[in-house]
Short mmCIF file of C-alpha atoms in Angstrom, two decimals:
data_model
loop_
_atom_site.label_atom_id
_atom_site.label_comp_id
_atom_site.label_asym_id
_atom_site.label_seq_id
_atom_site.Cartn_x
_atom_site.Cartn_y
_atom_site.Cartn_z
CA MET A 1 0.00 0.00 0.00
CA PRO A 2 1.49 3.42 -0.94
CA SER A 3 2.49 5.72 1.90
CA LYS A 4 -0.16 8.23 2.96
CA THR A 5 2.32 10.72 4.42
CA TRP A 6 1.40 13.13 1.60
CA TYR A 7 -2.20 13.06 2.84
CA VAL A 8 -1.44 13.41 6.54
CA LEU A 9 0.69 16.56 6.35
CA PRO A 10 -1.98 18.83 4.80
CA LEU A 11 -4.54 17.42 7.22
CA LEU A 12 -2.26 18.21 10.15
CA LEU A 13 -1.96 21.79 8.89
CA LEU A 14 -5.74 21.99 8.60
CA VAL A 15 -6.18 20.74 12.18
CA ALA A 16 -3.54 23.17 13.45
CA LYS A 17 -5.17 26.11 11.67
CA SER A 18 -8.59 25.10 12.99
CA MET A 19 -7.23 24.98 16.56
CA GLN A 20 -5.61 28.38 16.05
CA HIS A 21 -8.83 29.96 14.82
CA SER A 22 -10.89 28.30 17.54
CA VAL A 23 -8.72 30.20 20.02
CA HIS A 24 -8.79 33.53 18.20
CA GLY A 25 -12.36 33.15 16.99
CA GLU A 26 -12.13 34.99 13.67
CA PRO A 27 -11.05 33.95 10.17
CA GLU A 28 -8.04 35.63 8.57
CA VAL A 29 -10.34 37.62 6.28
CA PRO A 30 -13.91 38.61 7.14
CA CYS A 31 -15.37 37.27 3.90
CA LEU A 32 -14.59 35.12 0.88
CA PHE A 33 -16.22 35.52 -2.52
CA ILE A 34 -15.80 32.73 -5.07
CA PHE A 35 -16.16 32.98 -8.86
CA GLY A 36 -15.62 30.06 -11.18
CA ASP A 37 -16.80 26.81 -12.72
CA SER A 38 -17.37 23.21 -11.61
CA LEU A 39 -14.02 23.10 -9.80
CA SER A 40 -15.58 25.48 -7.25
CA ASP A 41 -19.36 25.07 -7.67
CA ASP A 42 -21.07 24.01 -4.45
CA GLY A 43 -24.68 23.88 -5.59
CA ASN A 44 -25.46 26.73 -7.96
CA ASN A 45 -26.31 24.35 -10.83
CA ASN A 46 -28.64 22.13 -8.84
CA ASN A 47 -31.85 23.74 -10.09
CA LEU A 48 -30.68 24.84 -13.52
CA PRO A 49 -31.94 23.17 -16.71
CA THR A 50 -28.62 21.53 -17.51
CA SER A 51 -26.94 18.13 -17.67
CA THR A 52 -24.01 19.66 -15.78
CA LYS A 53 -25.07 18.98 -12.22
CA SER A 54 -23.80 16.72 -9.46
CA ASN A 55 -26.38 16.72 -6.67
CA TYR A 56 -26.74 12.94 -6.74
CA ASN A 57 -24.85 9.83 -5.61
CA PRO A 58 -22.00 8.96 -5.78
CA TYR A 59 -20.95 12.64 -5.72
CA GLY A 60 -20.26 13.73 -2.16
CA ILE A 61 -19.64 10.20 -0.92
CA ASP A 62 -16.85 11.60 1.29
CA PHE A 63 -18.58 14.91 2.07
CA PRO A 64 -20.23 15.29 5.50
CA THR A 65 -23.71 15.91 4.07
CA GLY A 66 -23.48 13.74 0.96
CA PRO A 67 -24.27 15.11 -2.53
CA THR A 68 -24.49 18.91 -2.57
CA GLY A 69 -23.71 19.91 -6.14
CA ARG A 70 -19.94 19.71 -5.73
CA PHE A 71 -18.29 17.94 -8.65
CA THR A 72 -16.10 15.65 -6.55
CA ASN A 73 -16.29 13.02 -3.83
CA GLY A 74 -15.55 15.46 -0.99
CA PRO A 75 -14.80 19.14 -0.52
CA THR A 76 -13.43 21.28 -3.33
CA ALA A 77 -10.07 23.01 -3.19
CA ILE A 78 -11.68 26.35 -2.30
CA ASP A 79 -13.75 24.65 0.43
CA ILE A 80 -10.48 23.55 2.03
CA ILE A 81 -8.82 26.92 1.48
CA GLY A 82 -11.78 28.46 3.30
CA GLN A 83 -11.14 26.13 6.23
CA LEU A 84 -7.46 27.06 6.24
CA LEU A 85 -8.49 30.71 6.35
CA GLY A 86 -10.51 29.95 9.45
CA PHE A 87 -14.10 29.92 8.21
CA GLU A 88 -16.23 27.70 10.42
CA ASN A 89 -18.73 26.93 7.66
CA PHE A 90 -18.39 26.42 3.93
CA ILE A 91 -19.19 29.49 1.85
CA PRO A 92 -22.81 29.08 0.63
CA PRO A 93 -23.85 29.04 -3.02
CA PHE A 94 -25.62 32.12 -4.34
CA ALA A 95 -28.55 29.87 -5.23
CA ASN A 96 -29.15 29.17 -1.54
CA THR A 97 -28.03 31.92 0.80
CA SER A 98 -31.13 31.70 2.98
CA GLY A 99 -30.10 31.29 6.60
CA SER A 100 -26.48 32.11 5.74
CA ASP A 101 -24.45 35.13 6.75
CA ILE A 102 -23.67 36.83 3.43
CA LEU A 103 -21.23 39.07 5.29
CA LYS A 104 -18.92 36.05 5.34
CA GLY A 105 -19.10 35.59 1.58
CA VAL A 106 -20.92 33.88 -1.25
CA ASN A 107 -19.96 31.25 -3.84
CA TYR A 108 -21.13 32.16 -7.37
CA ALA A 109 -19.32 29.37 -9.26
CA SER A 110 -21.27 27.34 -11.81
CA GLY A 111 -20.47 24.05 -13.53
CA ALA A 112 -19.68 24.43 -17.28
CA ALA A 113 -19.40 28.23 -16.93
CA GLY A 114 -16.74 30.21 -18.70
CA ILE A 115 -15.43 33.70 -19.15
CA ARG A 116 -17.42 33.84 -22.38
CA ILE A 117 -21.18 33.80 -22.09
CA GLU A 118 -21.69 30.96 -24.58
CA SER A 119 -19.14 28.52 -23.16
CA GLY A 120 -20.71 25.26 -21.99
CA THR A 121 -24.23 26.16 -23.12
CA HIS A 122 -24.54 23.12 -25.41
CA LEU A 123 -24.95 21.21 -22.12
CA GLY A 124 -27.73 23.49 -20.91
CA ALA A 125 -27.86 26.60 -18.76
CA ASP A 126 -24.92 27.82 -16.72
CA ILE A 127 -23.95 31.01 -14.92
CA SER A 128 -21.18 32.67 -16.94
CA LEU A 129 -18.67 34.93 -15.25
CA GLY A 130 -20.58 38.02 -16.33
CA LEU A 131 -23.75 36.75 -14.70
CA GLN A 132 -21.78 35.77 -11.60
CA LEU A 133 -20.68 39.41 -11.37
CA ALA A 134 -24.31 40.49 -11.70
CA HIS A 135 -25.18 38.19 -8.80
CA HIS A 136 -22.34 39.69 -6.78
CA LYS A 137 -23.75 43.17 -7.33
CA ILE A 138 -27.03 41.95 -5.83
CA ILE A 139 -25.15 40.66 -2.78
CA VAL A 140 -23.21 43.92 -2.47
CA SER A 141 -26.51 45.79 -2.39
CA ARG A 142 -27.74 43.52 0.39
CA ILE A 143 -24.52 44.01 2.32
CA ALA A 144 -24.83 47.78 1.91
CA ALA A 145 -28.34 47.59 3.33
CA LYS A 146 -27.06 45.60 6.31
CA LEU A 147 -24.13 47.90 7.02
CA GLY A 148 -25.84 51.24 6.44
CA GLY A 149 -24.73 52.36 2.99
CA PHE A 150 -22.40 51.65 0.09
CA ASP A 151 -19.45 53.53 1.60
CA LYS A 152 -19.49 51.34 4.69
CA ALA A 153 -19.99 48.28 2.49
CA ALA A 154 -16.99 49.23 0.34
CA THR A 155 -14.78 49.63 3.42
CA TYR A 156 -15.85 46.18 4.57
CA LEU A 157 -15.52 44.54 1.15
CA ASN A 158 -12.00 45.94 0.76
CA LYS A 159 -10.94 43.44 3.45
CA CYS A 160 -12.42 40.35 1.77
CA LEU A 161 -10.70 37.76 -0.41
CA TYR A 162 -11.84 37.25 -4.01
CA TYR A 163 -11.07 33.89 -5.57
CA VAL A 164 -11.42 33.60 -9.37
CA ASN A 165 -10.95 30.14 -10.92
CA ILE A 166 -12.37 30.05 -14.44
CA GLY A 167 -11.30 29.51 -18.04
CA SER A 168 -11.21 25.73 -18.57
CA ASN A 169 -14.66 25.61 -20.16
CA ASP A 170 -13.74 28.34 -22.61
CA TYR A 171 -11.44 25.73 -24.13
CA ILE A 172 -13.00 22.34 -23.25
CA ASN A 173 -16.59 23.41 -23.88
CA ASN A 174 -16.05 26.03 -26.54
CA TYR A 175 -12.84 26.37 -28.56
CA PHE A 176 -12.16 22.64 -28.84
CA LEU A 177 -15.77 21.81 -29.78
CA PRO A 178 -16.04 23.24 -33.31
CA GLN A 179 -19.22 21.25 -33.90
CA TYR A 180 -20.95 23.52 -31.38
CA TYR A 181 -18.96 26.77 -31.31
CA PRO A 182 -17.36 28.87 -34.09
CA THR A 183 -14.50 30.34 -32.04
CA SER A 184 -11.78 28.05 -33.45
CA HIS A 185 -12.78 29.12 -36.95
CA ILE A 186 -12.64 32.80 -36.01
CA TYR A 187 -9.48 32.93 -33.87
CA THR A 188 -6.11 31.28 -33.66
CA LEU A 189 -5.41 29.83 -30.22
CA GLU A 190 -3.20 32.82 -29.44
CA GLN A 191 -5.88 35.31 -30.51
CA TYR A 192 -8.61 33.48 -28.62
CA THR A 193 -6.56 33.42 -25.43
CA GLU A 194 -5.94 37.17 -25.75
CA VAL A 195 -9.70 37.68 -26.07
CA LEU A 196 -10.30 35.59 -22.93
CA ILE A 197 -7.72 37.51 -20.91
CA ASP A 198 -9.13 40.84 -22.11
CA GLN A 199 -12.64 39.82 -21.10
CA LEU A 200 -11.44 38.51 -17.74
CA SER A 201 -9.59 41.78 -17.14
CA GLN A 202 -12.77 43.76 -17.74
CA TYR A 203 -14.63 41.64 -15.19
CA ILE A 204 -11.84 42.24 -12.68
CA GLU A 205 -12.26 45.98 -13.21
CA ASP A 206 -15.95 45.55 -12.42
CA LEU A 207 -15.08 43.66 -9.24
CA HIS A 208 -12.72 46.46 -8.23
CA VAL A 209 -15.51 49.03 -8.58
CA TYR A 210 -17.55 46.99 -6.11
CA GLY A 211 -14.85 46.95 -3.46
CA ALA A 212 -12.58 43.99 -4.29
CA ARG A 213 -8.92 44.51 -3.38
CA LYS A 214 -7.41 41.08 -2.57
CA TYR A 215 -7.53 38.69 -5.52
CA VAL A 216 -6.52 35.07 -6.12
CA MET A 217 -6.39 34.40 -9.86
CA VAL A 218 -6.25 30.68 -10.67
CA GLY A 219 -4.95 29.42 -13.98
CA VAL A 220 -6.22 26.58 -16.17
CA GLY A 221 -5.03 23.06 -15.35
CA LEU A 222 -3.71 20.41 -17.74
CA ILE A 223 -7.00 19.99 -19.60
CA GLY A 224 -5.33 17.68 -22.10
CA CYS A 225 -4.63 15.08 -19.40
CA THR A 226 -8.15 14.53 -18.08
CA PRO A 227 -9.65 11.06 -18.56
CA ASN A 228 -12.07 12.60 -21.06
CA ALA A 229 -9.28 14.16 -23.14
CA ILE A 230 -7.22 10.97 -23.07
CA ALA A 231 -10.20 8.78 -23.99
CA THR A 232 -11.28 10.99 -26.88
CA GLY A 233 -7.85 12.13 -28.07
CA GLY A 234 -7.18 9.08 -30.15
CA ASN A 235 -3.85 7.69 -28.93
CA GLY A 236 -4.42 7.10 -25.21
CA THR A 237 -2.11 9.86 -24.01
CA CYS A 238 -2.47 13.50 -23.03
CA VAL A 239 -3.69 15.82 -25.78
CA GLU A 240 -0.86 18.30 -26.15
CA GLU A 241 -2.90 20.85 -28.11
CA LYS A 242 -5.23 21.25 -25.14
CA ASN A 243 -2.34 21.45 -22.69
CA ALA A 244 -0.74 24.09 -24.93
CA ALA A 245 -3.90 26.17 -24.47
CA ALA A 246 -3.57 25.91 -20.70
CA TYR A 247 0.10 26.95 -20.78
CA LEU A 248 -0.73 29.89 -23.04
CA PHE A 249 -3.62 31.06 -20.86
CA ASN A 250 -1.53 30.78 -17.71
CA ASP A 251 1.42 32.66 -19.18
CA LYS A 252 -0.86 35.51 -20.18
CA LEU A 253 -2.72 35.46 -16.87
CA LYS A 254 0.53 35.64 -14.91
CA SER A 255 1.65 38.63 -16.97
CA THR A 256 -1.74 40.21 -16.43
CA VAL A 257 -1.39 39.74 -12.67
CA ASP A 258 1.90 41.65 -12.88
CA GLU A 259 0.14 44.43 -14.78
CA PHE A 260 -2.67 44.51 -12.24
CA ASN A 261 -0.21 44.78 -9.36
CA ASP A 262 1.58 47.64 -11.13
CA ASN A 263 -1.46 49.58 -12.30
CA TYR A 264 -4.26 49.13 -9.76
CA SER A 265 -4.59 51.19 -6.59
CA ALA A 266 -1.89 50.69 -3.96
CA ASP A 267 -4.33 48.82 -1.71
CA SER A 268 -5.05 46.21 -4.42
CA LYS A 269 -2.99 43.02 -4.63
CA PHE A 270 -3.24 40.03 -6.94
CA ILE A 271 -1.67 36.59 -6.82
CA PHE A 272 -1.58 33.89 -9.47
CA ILE A 273 -2.02 30.15 -8.91
CA ASN A 274 -0.35 28.15 -11.69
CA SER A 275 -2.49 25.03 -12.06
CA THR A 276 -0.06 23.45 -14.53
CA ALA A 277 2.86 23.57 -12.06
CA GLY A 278 3.76 20.81 -9.67
CA THR A 279 3.77 17.06 -10.11
CA ILE A 280 1.26 14.50 -8.92
CA ASP A 281 2.88 11.08 -8.94
CA THR A 282 3.26 7.81 -7.06
CA SER A 283 5.47 9.45 -4.43
CA LEU A 284 2.31 11.20 -3.23
CA GLY A 285 0.37 7.96 -2.93
CA PHE A 286 -1.44 8.10 -6.26
CA THR A 287 -1.62 5.00 -8.43
CA VAL A 288 -4.35 5.80 -11.00
CA PHE A 289 -3.82 8.84 -13.22
CA THR A 290 -5.79 8.45 -16.44
CA THR A 291 -9.12 6.88 -15.51
CA SER A 292 -11.89 8.07 -13.22
CA CYS A 293 -12.89 6.68 -9.84
CA CYS A 294 -16.58 6.65 -10.74
CA GLN A 295 -18.14 5.16 -13.84
CA THR A 296 -19.02 8.01 -16.18
CA VAL A 297 -21.61 8.96 -18.77
CA ALA A 298 -19.87 9.20 -22.13
CA ALA A 299 -21.78 12.31 -23.24
CA THR A 300 -20.95 14.42 -20.18
CA GLY A 301 -18.02 12.80 -18.41
CA LEU A 302 -19.98 12.93 -15.15
CA CYS A 303 -20.65 10.01 -12.82
CA ILE A 304 -23.44 7.57 -13.66
CA PRO A 305 -26.07 8.09 -10.95
CA ASN A 306 -26.07 5.67 -8.03
CA GLN A 307 -23.18 3.54 -9.29
CA THR A 308 -20.62 2.40 -6.72
CA PRO A 309 -17.29 4.23 -7.21
CA CYS A 310 -13.81 2.88 -6.56
CA GLN A 311 -12.93 2.07 -2.98
CA ASN A 312 -9.32 3.37 -3.03
CA ARG A 313 -10.36 6.95 -3.80
CA ASP A 314 -7.27 8.50 -2.24
CA GLU A 315 -5.15 6.79 -4.89
CA TYR A 316 -7.07 8.28 -7.83
CA VAL A 317 -6.24 11.67 -9.34
CA PHE A 318 -9.62 12.00 -11.05
CA TRP A 319 -13.05 11.48 -9.54
CA ASP A 320 -14.95 11.65 -12.84
CA ALA A 321 -13.75 12.33 -16.40
CA PHE A 322 -12.93 15.99 -15.66
CA HIS A 323 -12.73 16.70 -11.93
CA PRO A 324 -10.09 15.86 -9.31
CA THR A 325 -10.67 13.78 -6.21
CA LYS A 326 -10.79 15.10 -2.68
CA ALA A 327 -7.21 13.83 -2.29
CA VAL A 328 -5.98 16.10 -5.08
CA ASN A 329 -8.10 19.00 -3.82
CA ILE A 330 -6.39 18.79 -0.42
CA LEU A 331 -2.96 19.02 -2.04
CA THR A 332 -4.07 21.89 -4.28
CA ALA A 333 -5.54 23.81 -1.36
CA TYR A 334 -2.45 23.30 0.78
CA ALA A 335 -0.10 24.40 -2.02
CA SER A 336 -2.27 27.43 -2.77
CA TYR A 337 -2.59 28.52 0.83
CA ASN A 338 0.86 27.88 2.21
CA GLY A 339 2.98 26.51 -0.60
CA SER A 340 6.74 26.71 -0.91
CA ASP A 341 6.86 26.48 -4.71
CA PRO A 342 7.17 29.92 -6.37
CA ASN A 343 6.24 28.27 -9.66
CA PHE A 344 2.82 27.41 -8.21
CA THR A 345 1.96 30.58 -6.25
CA TYR A 346 3.14 33.94 -7.57
CA PRO A 347 4.34 36.30 -6.24
CA VAL A 348 3.23 34.88 -2.87
CA ASP A 349 0.76 32.29 -1.57
CA ILE A 350 -2.68 33.02 -0.13
CA GLU A 351 -1.49 33.05 3.47
CA HIS A 352 1.12 35.71 2.71
CA LEU A 353 -1.34 37.70 0.61
CA VAL A 354 -3.67 37.87 3.59
CA GLU A 355 -0.83 38.63 6.01
CA SER A 356 0.38 41.48 3.82
CA PHE A 357 -2.94 43.21 4.34
CA GLN A 358 -2.99 42.51 8.04
CA THR A 359 0.44 44.08 8.52
CA SER A 360 1.82 46.04 5.58
CA LEU A 361 2.40 45.69 1.86
CA SER A 362 6.18 45.78 2.23
CA ALA A 363 6.54 42.20 0.97
CA TRP A 364 5.39 43.41 -2.44
#
C-alpha cells in the first residue's frame, strides 16, 4: 500500500489552523467571494436546466452531508482553502443563501461556466462569469443595506478575499468543440486566449468598482490530461494541443497579474495560482492517473447516478472524467494557501497575501 504521508501533512496543517482559529475566533479575512466553474461550484447548478449537475450519488460520498452539487467526492479546493483561512462553515452558493451570513461571503461558481457567455451552453444553462458578477452586485446591495450604505460596504468589502478560478470551459466546452462553437474558426489559439484575458480583465475591473482589493487568480489546469481528453484524443495519451492552451492562458494570466499589481490602486494586490505547475505522482500515494474513480456517462463525463465508485479513492487523481478527487483538492488547497513552490503561487501564496494586508504591503 502506498504511503499516505502526503495526505497526513496537509490534514495536520488543517487541524492546526482550525485549533488556532478556535482560540482567536475569527477567520483571517472577514469574507470570501468565489467565482468560477465546476471546480468550485457548491450547488449553484442544482436547479438549472442543464446536464451539468452533481447533486446525486455517488458525488459527495466523502462529504459530510453527501451530494451537494460539488463535482467531486468530498470538498473542493476552495472549500479547504476556506477552512485554512478559518471559516467555520463552507461558503454558501448564491442559489441558496437563505439562513447564511452573506457578510462572510458567497460562492457564485457554476459548472460548465466560462469567461465567455456561450461557453458550456450546449450542455444546458450555466452562470457565466458576467452573470456571476451580476449576482455579486445583488449581494453587495444587500450588504450595503445591512451595514448602512455603500461607503461602509466598500470599506468592509476591501478586506475580503476574491477567488477567481475560471477559463477551462472556454477551451474544453467552446474552442475545442467546433461542432458547437465557431471560435476556433474565427481565432487562432493565441488570438482566442488574448480575447479571454481581455474579457477577464474587464470583469476584474468591475469587481474592483464593487470593493474587491485582494484577488486570487487561478490558472487553467492540464486539460489535455483529463480522462475525457485521453479517452477521446485518439492515442491514449495527453492531448498536447489542449495542454498548450492551458500553458498559453496561464502565461498571459501571470503577466496580467503583474500588470494589475503595477497599475491598480496601492491597496489592491493580486496573486496567481499556476495550475499546470507541480507534479502528482506515485510518491504522493497516487496509483491511478488516467481513468476516473466513478463510472461516467460518455456524453458528459460525469458520474453515472447511483453507481458504486472505486474504494481506493485517495489513490485516484480523477473522480470523474474531468474533476479531481478530494485527495488532489487537499494538495491543491495546501499548495495554494501555504505553498513553498514559487512556480505554483506567484508572487506569494494566499497566506502571505492575507498577512500582507494585516500588517503592511512591504513584501510586495
